[in-house]
CSV table of C-alpha atoms in Angstrom, one decimal:
chain,number,residue,atom,x,y,z
A,28,MET,CA,7.9,-22.3,-10.7
A,29,PRO,CA,10.7,-24.4,-9.2
A,30,GLN,CA,10.3,-25.0,-5.6
A,31,THR,CA,12.0,-27.1,-2.9
A,32,ILE,CA,10.4,-29.1,-0.1
A,33,ALA,CA,12.0,-26.7,2.5
A,34,THR,CA,10.0,-23.8,1.1
A,35,TYR,CA,6.9,-25.6,-0.2
A,36,HIS,CA,4.7,-24.2,2.6
A,37,ASP,CA,6.4,-20.9,3.4
A,38,ARG,CA,7.3,-19.2,0.1
A,39,VAL,CA,6.2,-15.6,-0.6
A,40,ARG,CA,4.6,-15.5,-4.0
A,41,THR,CA,5.8,-12.1,-5.1
A,42,ASP,CA,4.7,-12.9,-8.7
A,43,ALA,CA,1.1,-13.3,-7.5
A,44,LEU,CA,1.2,-10.2,-5.3
A,45,ALA,CA,2.3,-8.1,-8.3
A,46,MET,CA,-1.1,-8.7,-9.8
A,47,LEU,CA,-2.9,-6.9,-6.9
A,48,GLU,CA,-3.3,-3.2,-6.8
A,49,GLY,CA,-3.6,-1.0,-3.7
A,50,ASN,CA,-5.2,-2.3,-0.5
A,51,ALA,CA,-6.5,-5.9,-0.7
A,52,GLY,CA,-9.0,-5.5,2.2
A,53,ALA,CA,-10.1,-8.7,3.9
A,54,VAL,CA,-8.0,-11.5,2.5
A,55,LEU,CA,-8.5,-15.3,2.3
A,56,ASP,CA,-5.3,-17.3,1.8
A,57,PHE,CA,-6.7,-20.6,0.7
A,58,GLY,CA,-4.1,-23.4,0.8
A,59,GLY,CA,-1.5,-20.9,1.6
A,60,GLY,CA,0.7,-23.1,3.8
A,61,VAL,CA,1.8,-21.1,6.8
A,62,GLY,CA,0.6,-17.9,5.3
A,63,ALA,CA,3.8,-16.4,4.1
A,64,THR,CA,2.3,-14.7,1.0
A,65,SER,CA,-0.6,-13.1,2.9
A,66,ALA,CA,1.7,-12.2,5.8
A,67,ALA,CA,3.9,-10.2,3.3
A,68,LEU,CA,0.8,-8.3,2.3
A,69,LYS,CA,-0.1,-7.6,5.9
A,70,GLN,CA,3.4,-6.5,6.7
A,71,ALA,CA,3.2,-4.1,3.8
A,72,GLY,CA,0.1,-2.6,5.3
A,73,ARG,CA,-2.1,-3.7,2.3
A,74,VAL,CA,-4.7,-5.7,4.1
A,75,SER,CA,-7.3,-5.2,6.9
A,76,HIS,CA,-7.7,-8.8,7.9
A,77,VAL,CA,-6.2,-12.2,6.9
A,78,ALA,CA,-7.8,-15.6,7.2
A,79,LEU,CA,-5.7,-18.7,6.4
A,80,LEU,CA,-7.2,-22.1,5.5
A,81,ASP,CA,-4.7,-25.0,5.1
A,82,GLN,CA,-4.0,-28.4,6.4
A,83,VAL,CA,-0.8,-27.0,8.1
A,84,ALA,CA,-2.4,-23.8,9.4
A,85,ASP,CA,-1.6,-25.0,13.0
A,86,ASN,CA,1.9,-23.7,12.2
A,87,ALA,CA,0.6,-20.4,10.8
A,88,LEU,CA,2.7,-17.2,11.0
A,89,GLY,CA,1.7,-14.8,13.7
A,90,ASP,CA,0.5,-12.2,11.1
A,91,MET,CA,-2.7,-14.3,10.6
A,92,ASP,CA,-5.9,-12.9,12.1
A,93,GLN,CA,-7.5,-16.3,11.7
A,94,ALA,CA,-5.9,-19.7,10.9
A,95,VAL,CA,-8.0,-22.8,10.4
A,96,ALA,CA,-6.3,-26.2,9.9
A,97,LEU,CA,-8.6,-28.5,7.9
A,98,ASP,CA,-8.7,-31.0,5.1
A,99,LEU,CA,-9.3,-28.8,2.0
A,100,ASN,CA,-11.0,-31.8,0.3
A,101,ASP,CA,-13.8,-31.7,2.9
A,102,SER,CA,-16.3,-29.4,1.2
A,103,ASP,CA,-18.6,-29.2,4.2
A,104,ARG,CA,-15.8,-28.1,6.5
A,105,VAL,CA,-14.4,-25.7,3.9
A,106,LYS,CA,-17.8,-24.1,3.4
A,107,GLY,CA,-18.3,-23.8,7.2
A,108,ALA,CA,-14.9,-22.1,7.6
A,109,LEU,CA,-15.6,-19.7,4.7
A,110,ASP,CA,-19.0,-18.8,6.1
A,111,ASP,CA,-17.4,-18.1,9.5
A,112,ALA,CA,-14.5,-16.0,8.2
A,113,GLY,CA,-15.9,-14.4,5.0
A,114,PRO,CA,-16.8,-12.7,2.9
A,115,PHE,CA,-13.5,-11.5,1.4
A,116,ASP,CA,-12.3,-8.7,-0.8
A,117,THR,CA,-9.4,-10.8,-2.1
A,118,ILE,CA,-8.8,-14.5,-2.3
A,119,LEU,CA,-5.4,-16.0,-2.9
A,120,CYS,CA,-5.6,-19.5,-4.3
A,121,LEU,CA,-2.0,-20.3,-5.3
A,122,ASP,CA,-1.0,-23.8,-6.4
A,123,VAL,CA,-3.5,-25.7,-4.3
A,124,LEU,CA,-6.4,-26.8,-6.5
A,125,GLU,CA,-4.2,-29.3,-8.3
A,126,HIS,CA,-3.7,-31.1,-5.0
A,127,LEU,CA,-7.4,-31.6,-4.4
A,128,ILE,CA,-9.6,-34.5,-5.3
A,129,ASP,CA,-12.4,-32.4,-6.7
A,130,PRO,CA,-11.3,-28.8,-7.4
A,131,TRP,CA,-14.5,-28.3,-9.4
A,132,ALA,CA,-16.5,-28.7,-6.2
A,133,ILE,CA,-14.3,-26.5,-4.0
A,134,PHE,CA,-13.9,-23.6,-6.4
A,135,PRO,CA,-17.6,-22.5,-6.3
A,136,LEU,CA,-17.3,-22.3,-2.5
A,137,LEU,CA,-14.4,-19.8,-2.9
A,138,GLU,CA,-16.3,-17.8,-5.5
A,139,SER,CA,-19.3,-17.6,-3.2
A,140,ALA,CA,-17.0,-16.3,-0.4
A,141,LEU,CA,-15.8,-13.4,-2.6
A,142,LYS,CA,-17.5,-10.1,-2.2
A,143,PRO,CA,-19.1,-8.4,-5.2
A,144,GLY,CA,-16.3,-6.5,-7.0
A,145,GLY,CA,-13.7,-8.7,-5.3
A,146,THR,CA,-10.6,-10.1,-6.8
A,147,MET,CA,-9.2,-13.7,-6.8
A,148,ILE,CA,-5.6,-14.5,-7.8
A,149,LEU,CA,-5.4,-18.1,-9.0
A,150,SER,CA,-2.2,-20.0,-9.8
A,151,LEU,CA,-1.9,-23.5,-11.4
A,152,PRO,CA,0.9,-25.5,-13.0
A,153,ASN,CA,0.7,-26.1,-16.7
A,154,ILE,CA,0.7,-29.7,-17.9
A,155,SER,CA,1.6,-28.4,-21.5
A,156,TYR,CA,5.0,-27.4,-20.2
A,157,ARG,CA,7.8,-28.7,-22.4
A,158,GLY,CA,9.4,-30.5,-19.4
A,159,VAL,CA,6.3,-32.8,-19.4
A,160,VAL,CA,5.5,-32.9,-23.2
A,161,MET,CA,9.0,-33.6,-24.5
A,162,PRO,CA,9.6,-36.7,-22.4
A,163,LEU,CA,6.2,-38.0,-23.5
A,164,LEU,CA,7.0,-37.4,-27.2
A,165,LEU,CA,10.6,-38.6,-27.2
A,166,ARG,CA,10.6,-41.3,-24.5
A,167,GLY,CA,7.0,-42.2,-24.0
A,168,ARG,CA,7.0,-41.5,-20.3
A,169,PHE,CA,7.0,-39.0,-17.6
A,170,ASP,CA,8.4,-39.1,-14.1
A,171,TYR,CA,7.0,-37.7,-10.8
A,172,VAL,CA,9.3,-35.5,-8.8
A,173,ASP,CA,9.2,-33.9,-5.3
A,174,ALA,CA,8.2,-30.5,-6.5
A,175,GLY,CA,7.2,-28.6,-9.7
A,176,VAL,CA,4.8,-29.4,-12.5
A,177,MET,CA,5.1,-33.1,-12.0
A,178,ASP,CA,4.9,-33.0,-8.2
A,179,ARG,CA,4.0,-36.4,-7.0
A,180,THR,CA,1.3,-35.0,-4.8
A,181,HIS,CA,-0.7,-33.5,-7.7
A,182,LEU,CA,-4.0,-35.1,-8.3
A,183,ARG,CA,-5.4,-32.9,-11.1
A,184,TRP,CA,-3.9,-31.5,-14.3
A,185,PHE,CA,-4.6,-28.3,-16.2
A,186,THR,CA,-3.8,-26.6,-19.4
A,187,LYS,CA,-4.1,-22.8,-19.9
A,188,SER,CA,-7.6,-23.3,-21.5
A,189,SER,CA,-8.9,-25.6,-18.8
A,190,MET,CA,-7.7,-23.3,-16.1
A,191,VAL,CA,-9.7,-20.5,-17.6
A,192,GLU,CA,-12.7,-22.8,-18.0
A,193,LEU,CA,-12.5,-23.8,-14.3
A,194,ALA,CA,-12.1,-20.2,-13.2
A,195,THR,CA,-14.9,-18.6,-15.2
A,196,ARG,CA,-17.6,-21.3,-15.3
A,197,GLY,CA,-19.5,-19.7,-12.4
A,198,GLY,CA,-19.4,-16.1,-13.5
A,199,LEU,CA,-16.0,-14.7,-12.5
A,200,LYS,CA,-14.4,-12.5,-15.2
A,201,LEU,CA,-10.9,-13.1,-16.3
A,202,ASP,CA,-9.0,-9.8,-16.0
A,203,GLN,CA,-5.5,-11.0,-16.6
A,204,ILE,CA,-3.6,-14.2,-17.3
A,205,ALA,CA,0.2,-14.4,-17.2
A,206,PRO,CA,2.7,-17.2,-17.6
A,207,ASN,CA,5.6,-18.0,-15.2
A,208,ILE,CA,8.5,-18.9,-17.5
A,209,SER,CA,11.7,-19.8,-15.8
A,210,GLY,CA,15.2,-19.5,-17.1
A,211,ARG,CA,16.9,-17.2,-19.7
A,212,ARG,CA,16.7,-19.8,-22.5
A,213,ASP,CA,13.0,-20.4,-22.3
A,214,ASN,CA,12.2,-16.7,-21.9
A,215,MET,CA,14.4,-15.9,-25.0
A,216,LEU,CA,12.8,-18.7,-27.0
A,217,ASN,CA,9.3,-17.5,-26.1
A,218,ALA,CA,10.2,-14.0,-27.2
A,219,LEU,CA,11.8,-15.2,-30.5
A,220,THR,CA,8.7,-17.1,-31.3
A,221,LEU,CA,6.5,-14.1,-30.4
A,222,GLY,CA,4.7,-16.1,-27.7
A,223,LEU,CA,3.2,-18.5,-30.2
A,224,PHE,CA,4.6,-21.4,-28.2
A,225,GLU,CA,4.2,-19.9,-24.8
A,226,ARG,CA,2.3,-22.9,-23.5
A,227,PHE,CA,5.4,-25.1,-23.9
A,228,PHE,CA,7.6,-22.7,-21.9
A,229,ALA,CA,5.2,-21.8,-19.1
A,230,ARG,CA,5.6,-23.8,-15.9
A,231,GLN,CA,2.6,-22.0,-14.4
A,232,TYR,CA,-0.1,-19.6,-15.2
A,233,ARG,CA,-1.4,-16.8,-12.9
A,234,LEU,CA,-5.0,-15.7,-13.4
A,235,LYS,CA,-6.5,-12.5,-12.0
A,236,LEU,CA,-10.3,-12.8,-11.7
A,237,ARG,CA,-13.0,-10.3,-10.7
A,238,LYS,CA,-16.5,-10.8,-9.4
A,239,SER,CA,-19.2,-8.6,-10.8
A,240,ALA,CA,-20.0,-5.7,-8.5
A,241,GLY,CA,-23.7,-6.1,-9.4
């Protein structure tokens, strides 16, 4: 999704919240900036407790019950913070893993912090997006920008299939996956092609994952 620097840390991800049903219980907002998205859930009366982990959590909104500022690449500190604050009924992990050095090491820690039967909402940018692929095909190059799919702070890249692979390799079940397609033209083209070329029009994918209740 397009985003500006001014709202990078304080956007409310209504698209992600739309994937949640009913009360979200105890919520972890991992890499959630100042906690705007989880704060919206709390203001709507849909959570019992919110814990925020982010490098800018010192500036967290007052709706947070817990806010821990830390380097999300530090797996030992992340594990300690999760052990102290968890377990959680719901985890929000929205456009953060692509900023990490080793998301494959951090993701299992999040999965372990999720209660049996719990839900995780994961969002990642899509490197197959036409805005990346077409310049590579036509001009043999890509350019970093301040925000979006080619954000210059992104360290890791994912396609739809590799997102699913990351999310389900430990046992979480994929309940739903949905593209974020911006603009009337791309939405129309996606509809006209019956979704066959969706991966070229999607800037992001949102995944809803569930942990076995067993």
